[in-house]
Amino acid sequence: MAAVARGARTNLALLALLAAAFLTGWLAFAFATAPSRWSLIIHATSGFAIIALLPWKSMIARRGMRRAQPARWASILFGLLVVVSLAAGLLQSTGIALSIGPLSAMDFHVGGAIAAVPLAVWHVAARRVRLRPADMSRRAALRGGAVLAGAAAAYAMSEVIVRASALPGATRRFTGSYEAGSHNPDQLPISSWMFDPVPEINTSSWSLRTPGRAWTYEQLYAFDDRMTATLDCTGGFYSEPSARHTNRREAARPRARIPGAARRDGPARLLVGQVGRRDRSRRSASLVAVAVPAPVRVTARTPSRCRRRPRPTRSSLRSPGC
């Protein structure tokens, strides 16, 4: 009975850690600011805690393998996918191997996690574990805290080793992304959301249309103001290209102005993947056109209640994802 109780606690802990790792991994895609760093820390700590519990889980699995069960292949596949995702995450974070054949380590990391979800749901439903009062005791909480503390220490030590060894992972941005194509746009990785096709622009017929005016590609390319934008695809790479944007003289022309629009020149930070206001409940219409290495123009409408006393507003940039 004691072995069964320990196995139940291990399974419950692994379930909680897998859920935490999965959720914080997706949250890391959504941020390009400080929350991304914290979500990645929790994500990595959860991963190291899962690794710490693998010896106990292996004993549970060996007992289960001795019993003839009809769908144990699904449990084996689930375990293999989790191991693949963990290994690929370590390769990606350290930079030891950023690509494996035609796919990146991040592809294996995310793909293994997504493929494991239906198997995880089946595994939990087929092998239900009852939560007992002893599982919520002070002793159980101390054991869980010790595992988390050890996992956090292992993560911190891994970061120290990566930097001391000068591994590629030491150059990561706080979002976990690696630099690519900052000074050579041709080296910028092609990135799109899932099965979206790669857009192709015919520069001879393409134009940027706004409520006040339309610009051709040649007109936009002729603008001489420059800005450096940080493009961070939180799925693995970032770039800091220099781009042209609308100059002040052009923006001052009546036909180029948009009623109720606020203009802010200077450095901007753009996120390829997902960017928005921290307060999602407060939204204002935004007009954004971004092309790399093509020109960039950003304008944002101020809310109607602010038009008597105009004040600059932040512009929100959002793309379908990477």
Coordinates of C-alpha atoms in Angstrom, one line a residue:
M1 CA 0.0 0.0 0.0
A2 CA 2.9 2.4 0.7
A3 CA 4.3 1.9 -2.8
V4 CA 0.9 2.5 -4.3
A5 CA 0.5 5.7 -2.2
R6 CA 3.9 6.9 -3.3
G7 CA 3.0 6.1 -6.9
A8 CA -0.2 8.1 -6.7
R9 CA 1.6 11.1 -5.3
T10 CA 4.2 10.9 -8.1
N11 CA 1.5 10.7 -10.7
L12 CA -0.4 13.7 -9.3
A13 CA 2.8 15.7 -9.1
L14 CA 3.7 14.8 -12.7
L15 CA 0.2 15.8 -13.8
A16 CA 0.5 19.2 -12.2
L17 CA 4.0 19.8 -13.5
L18 CA 3.1 18.8 -17.1
A19 CA 0.1 21.1 -17.0
A20 CA 2.3 24.0 -15.7
A21 CA 5.0 23.4 -18.3
F22 CA 2.4 23.3 -21.1
L23 CA 0.6 26.4 -20.0
T24 CA 3.7 28.5 -19.3
G25 CA 5.2 27.4 -22.6
W26 CA 2.2 28.9 -24.5
L27 CA 2.3 32.0 -22.3
A28 CA 5.9 32.5 -23.3
F29 CA 4.8 32.8 -26.9
A30 CA 2.4 35.6 -26.0
F31 CA 4.8 38.0 -24.3
A32 CA 7.9 39.9 -25.4
T33 CA 8.3 41.8 -22.1
A34 CA 9.2 40.8 -18.5
P35 CA 6.2 38.3 -18.2
S36 CA 7.9 36.2 -20.9
R37 CA 11.0 35.8 -18.8
W38 CA 9.0 34.8 -15.7
S39 CA 6.9 32.4 -17.7
L40 CA 10.0 30.8 -19.1
I41 CA 11.6 30.5 -15.7
I42 CA 8.5 28.6 -14.4
H43 CA 8.4 26.6 -17.7
A44 CA 12.0 25.5 -17.3
T45 CA 11.7 24.8 -13.5
S46 CA 8.7 22.6 -14.3
G47 CA 10.7 20.7 -16.9
F48 CA 13.6 20.1 -14.5
A49 CA 11.1 18.9 -11.8
I50 CA 9.6 16.4 -14.3
I51 CA 13.1 15.1 -15.0
A52 CA 13.7 14.8 -11.2
L53 CA 10.6 12.6 -10.8
L54 CA 11.4 10.4 -13.8
P55 CA 13.2 7.7 -11.7
W56 CA 10.1 7.3 -9.5
K57 CA 7.8 7.3 -12.5
S58 CA 10.0 4.6 -14.2
M59 CA 9.4 2.3 -11.2
I60 CA 5.6 2.8 -11.6
A61 CA 5.8 2.2 -15.3
R62 CA 7.8 -1.1 -14.8
R63 CA 5.1 -2.3 -12.5
G64 CA 2.4 -1.4 -15.0
M65 CA 4.3 -3.1 -17.8
R66 CA 4.2 -6.4 -15.9
R67 CA 0.4 -6.3 -16.1
A68 CA -1.1 -7.2 -19.4
Q69 CA -3.1 -4.1 -20.4
P70 CA -4.8 -3.7 -23.8
A71 CA -3.7 -0.1 -24.6
R72 CA -0.3 0.1 -22.9
W73 CA 1.3 1.1 -26.2
A74 CA -0.5 4.5 -25.9
S75 CA 1.1 5.0 -22.5
I76 CA 4.5 4.1 -23.9
L77 CA 4.0 6.6 -26.8
F78 CA 2.9 9.2 -24.3
G79 CA 6.1 8.8 -22.3
L80 CA 8.3 8.9 -25.4
L81 CA 6.7 12.1 -26.6
V82 CA 7.3 13.7 -23.2
V83 CA 11.0 12.6 -23.2
V84 CA 11.4 14.0 -26.8
S85 CA 9.9 17.3 -25.8
L86 CA 12.1 17.5 -22.7
A87 CA 15.3 16.6 -24.7
A88 CA 14.5 19.1 -27.5
G89 CA 13.9 21.8 -24.9
L90 CA 17.3 21.3 -23.4
L91 CA 18.9 21.3 -26.8
Q92 CA 17.1 24.5 -27.7
S93 CA 17.9 26.3 -24.4
T94 CA 21.5 25.4 -24.4
G95 CA 22.0 25.9 -28.1
I96 CA 23.8 22.6 -28.4
A97 CA 21.6 21.7 -31.4
L98 CA 19.2 24.3 -32.7
S99 CA 18.2 22.1 -35.7
I100 CA 17.8 18.4 -36.2
G101 CA 17.6 17.6 -39.9
P102 CA 15.0 19.8 -41.6
L103 CA 13.3 20.7 -38.3
S104 CA 14.4 22.9 -35.4
A105 CA 14.8 21.8 -31.8
M106 CA 11.8 24.0 -31.0
D107 CA 9.7 22.2 -33.6
F108 CA 10.4 18.9 -31.7
H109 CA 9.9 20.6 -28.4
V110 CA 6.5 22.1 -29.2
G111 CA 5.4 19.3 -31.6
G112 CA 6.1 16.6 -29.0
A113 CA 4.1 18.5 -26.4
I114 CA 1.1 19.1 -28.6
A115 CA 1.1 15.5 -29.8
A116 CA 1.2 14.3 -26.2
V117 CA -1.9 16.2 -25.2
P118 CA -4.6 13.7 -26.4
L119 CA -2.6 10.8 -25.0
A120 CA -2.2 12.7 -21.7
V121 CA -6.0 13.2 -21.5
W122 CA -6.6 9.5 -22.3
H123 CA -3.9 8.4 -19.8
V124 CA -5.4 10.5 -16.9
A125 CA -9.0 9.2 -17.8
A126 CA -7.9 5.6 -18.0
R127 CA -5.8 5.6 -14.9
R128 CA -7.6 7.9 -12.5
V129 CA -5.8 8.7 -9.2
R130 CA -7.9 9.7 -6.2
L131 CA -6.7 12.7 -4.2
R132 CA -6.5 11.6 -0.6
P133 CA -6.2 13.7 2.5
A134 CA -2.6 12.5 3.0
D135 CA -1.7 13.9 -0.4
M136 CA -2.6 17.4 0.9
S137 CA -0.7 17.0 4.2
R138 CA 2.1 19.2 5.4
R139 CA 4.6 16.4 4.8
A140 CA 3.5 16.1 1.1
A141 CA 3.7 19.9 0.7
L142 CA 7.3 19.9 2.1
R143 CA 8.3 17.1 -0.3
G144 CA 6.7 19.0 -3.2
G145 CA 8.5 22.2 -2.2
A146 CA 11.8 20.3 -2.0
V147 CA 11.3 19.0 -5.5
L148 CA 10.5 22.5 -6.8
A149 CA 13.5 24.0 -5.0
G150 CA 15.8 21.4 -6.4
A151 CA 14.4 21.9 -9.9
A152 CA 14.9 25.7 -9.6
A153 CA 18.5 25.2 -8.4
A154 CA 19.2 22.8 -11.3
Y155 CA 17.8 25.4 -13.8
A156 CA 19.9 28.2 -12.3
M157 CA 23.0 25.9 -12.4
S158 CA 22.3 25.0 -16.0
E159 CA 22.2 28.7 -16.9
V160 CA 25.5 29.3 -15.2
I161 CA 27.1 26.3 -17.0
V162 CA 25.8 27.6 -20.4
R163 CA 27.3 31.0 -19.8
A164 CA 30.6 29.7 -18.4
S165 CA 31.0 27.3 -21.3
A166 CA 30.1 30.0 -23.8
L167 CA 27.5 27.8 -25.4
P168 CA 25.2 29.5 -28.0
G169 CA 22.4 29.5 -25.3
A170 CA 24.3 32.3 -23.6
T171 CA 23.4 34.7 -26.4
R172 CA 19.6 34.2 -26.1
R173 CA 17.3 37.1 -25.5
F174 CA 15.2 37.0 -22.4
T175 CA 12.4 35.5 -24.4
G176 CA 14.6 32.6 -25.3
S177 CA 15.1 33.6 -28.9
Y178 CA 18.3 33.6 -30.8
E179 CA 19.5 36.4 -33.1
A180 CA 19.0 35.9 -36.8
G181 CA 19.2 38.2 -39.8
S182 CA 19.6 41.5 -38.0
H183 CA 22.1 42.9 -40.6
N184 CA 21.2 40.5 -43.5
P185 CA 17.4 40.3 -44.1
D186 CA 18.0 37.4 -46.5
Q187 CA 19.0 35.3 -43.5
L188 CA 15.8 36.1 -41.6
P189 CA 13.9 32.8 -41.1
I190 CA 10.6 32.4 -42.9
S191 CA 8.0 32.2 -40.2
S192 CA 4.2 31.8 -40.4
W193 CA 1.4 30.5 -38.2
M194 CA 0.9 26.7 -38.6
F195 CA -0.2 26.0 -42.2
D196 CA -0.5 29.6 -43.4
P197 CA 1.2 30.1 -46.8
V198 CA 4.2 32.4 -47.1
P199 CA 2.9 35.8 -48.5
E200 CA 4.4 37.1 -51.6
I201 CA 4.2 40.8 -52.4
N202 CA 4.4 42.2 -56.0
T203 CA 6.1 45.5 -55.3
S204 CA 4.9 46.9 -58.6
S205 CA 1.2 46.6 -57.7
W206 CA 1.2 46.6 -53.9
S207 CA 0.1 49.6 -52.0
L208 CA -0.5 50.6 -48.4
R209 CA -4.0 52.1 -48.0
T210 CA -5.2 54.3 -45.1
P211 CA -8.4 56.3 -44.6
G212 CA -6.5 59.4 -45.6
R213 CA -4.2 58.2 -48.4
A214 CA -2.6 55.3 -50.3
W215 CA 1.2 54.8 -50.7
T216 CA 2.9 52.7 -53.3
Y217 CA 5.9 50.6 -52.4
E218 CA 8.3 53.0 -54.2
Q219 CA 6.9 56.0 -52.2
L220 CA 7.3 54.2 -48.9
Y221 CA 10.8 53.0 -49.8
A222 CA 11.8 56.6 -50.6
F223 CA 11.2 57.7 -47.0
D224 CA 14.5 58.6 -45.4
D225 CA 13.7 58.3 -41.6
R226 CA 15.1 55.2 -40.1
M227 CA 14.1 53.2 -37.0
T228 CA 15.4 50.0 -35.4
A229 CA 12.7 47.5 -34.6
T230 CA 13.1 44.4 -32.5
L231 CA 11.2 41.6 -34.2
D232 CA 10.9 38.7 -31.7
C233 CA 9.3 35.5 -32.9
T234 CA 9.1 33.9 -29.5
G235 CA 9.2 30.6 -31.2
G236 CA 12.9 30.7 -31.5
F237 CA 14.5 33.8 -33.2
Y238 CA 14.7 37.5 -33.0
S239 CA 16.0 40.2 -35.3
E240 CA 16.9 43.9 -35.0
P241 CA 16.7 45.3 -38.6
S242 CA 16.9 48.9 -39.6
A243 CA 13.8 50.0 -41.5
R244 CA 12.6 53.2 -43.2
H245 CA 9.3 54.8 -42.0
T246 CA 7.3 57.9 -42.8
N247 CA 9.2 61.1 -42.4
R248 CA 7.9 64.1 -40.5
R249 CA 7.5 66.3 -43.6
E250 CA 5.3 63.7 -45.3
A251 CA 3.3 63.1 -42.1
A252 CA 2.6 66.9 -41.8
R253 CA 0.8 67.1 -45.1
P254 CA -2.9 67.3 -44.7
R255 CA -3.7 64.4 -47.0
A256 CA -1.3 62.2 -45.0
R257 CA -2.9 62.9 -41.7
I258 CA -5.6 60.7 -40.2
P259 CA -8.3 62.4 -38.0
G260 CA -7.9 61.4 -34.4
A261 CA -4.5 59.7 -35.0
A262 CA -1.5 60.1 -32.7
R263 CA 2.0 59.8 -34.2
R264 CA 5.1 58.7 -32.3
D265 CA 8.5 58.7 -33.9
G266 CA 11.6 56.9 -32.6
P267 CA 12.6 53.4 -31.7
A268 CA 9.8 50.9 -31.6
R269 CA 9.6 47.3 -30.5
L270 CA 7.7 44.9 -32.7
L271 CA 6.8 41.3 -31.9
V272 CA 6.4 38.7 -34.5
G273 CA 4.0 36.3 -33.0
Q274 CA 1.7 38.3 -30.7
V275 CA 1.8 41.7 -29.2
G276 CA -0.9 43.7 -27.5
R277 CA -1.7 45.9 -24.6
R278 CA -1.2 44.5 -21.1
D279 CA -4.7 45.5 -20.4
R280 CA -6.7 43.6 -23.0
S281 CA -10.0 45.1 -21.9
R282 CA -9.0 48.6 -23.1
R283 CA -8.7 48.6 -26.8
S284 CA -8.5 51.3 -29.4
A285 CA -8.4 50.9 -33.2
S286 CA -4.9 50.7 -34.6
L287 CA -3.7 50.9 -38.2
V288 CA -0.4 49.1 -38.6
A289 CA 1.7 48.1 -41.6
V290 CA 4.8 46.2 -41.1
A291 CA 7.1 44.6 -43.7
V292 CA 10.7 43.5 -43.3
P293 CA 13.0 44.8 -44.7
A294 CA 10.3 47.0 -46.3
P295 CA 9.3 50.4 -44.7
V296 CA 7.3 50.6 -41.5
R297 CA 4.5 53.0 -40.7
V298 CA 2.6 52.9 -37.4
T299 CA -0.4 55.1 -36.5
A300 CA -2.9 54.6 -33.7
R301 CA -6.3 56.2 -33.2
T302 CA -6.9 57.9 -29.9
P303 CA -10.2 57.1 -28.2
S304 CA -13.1 59.5 -29.0
R305 CA -13.2 60.8 -25.4
C306 CA -9.6 62.0 -25.7
R307 CA -10.0 64.0 -28.9
R308 CA -10.6 67.3 -27.1
R309 CA -7.3 67.0 -25.4
P310 CA -5.2 64.8 -27.7
R311 CA -2.5 62.7 -26.0
P312 CA -0.2 60.1 -27.6
T313 CA -1.2 56.5 -27.2
R314 CA 0.8 53.4 -27.5
S315 CA 0.2 51.5 -30.7
S316 CA -0.6 47.8 -30.5
L317 CA 1.0 45.5 -32.9
R318 CA -0.5 42.0 -33.4
S319 CA 0.3 39.4 -36.0
P320 CA -1.4 35.9 -36.5
G321 CA 1.7 34.3 -35.0
C322 CA 4.9 32.5 -35.9

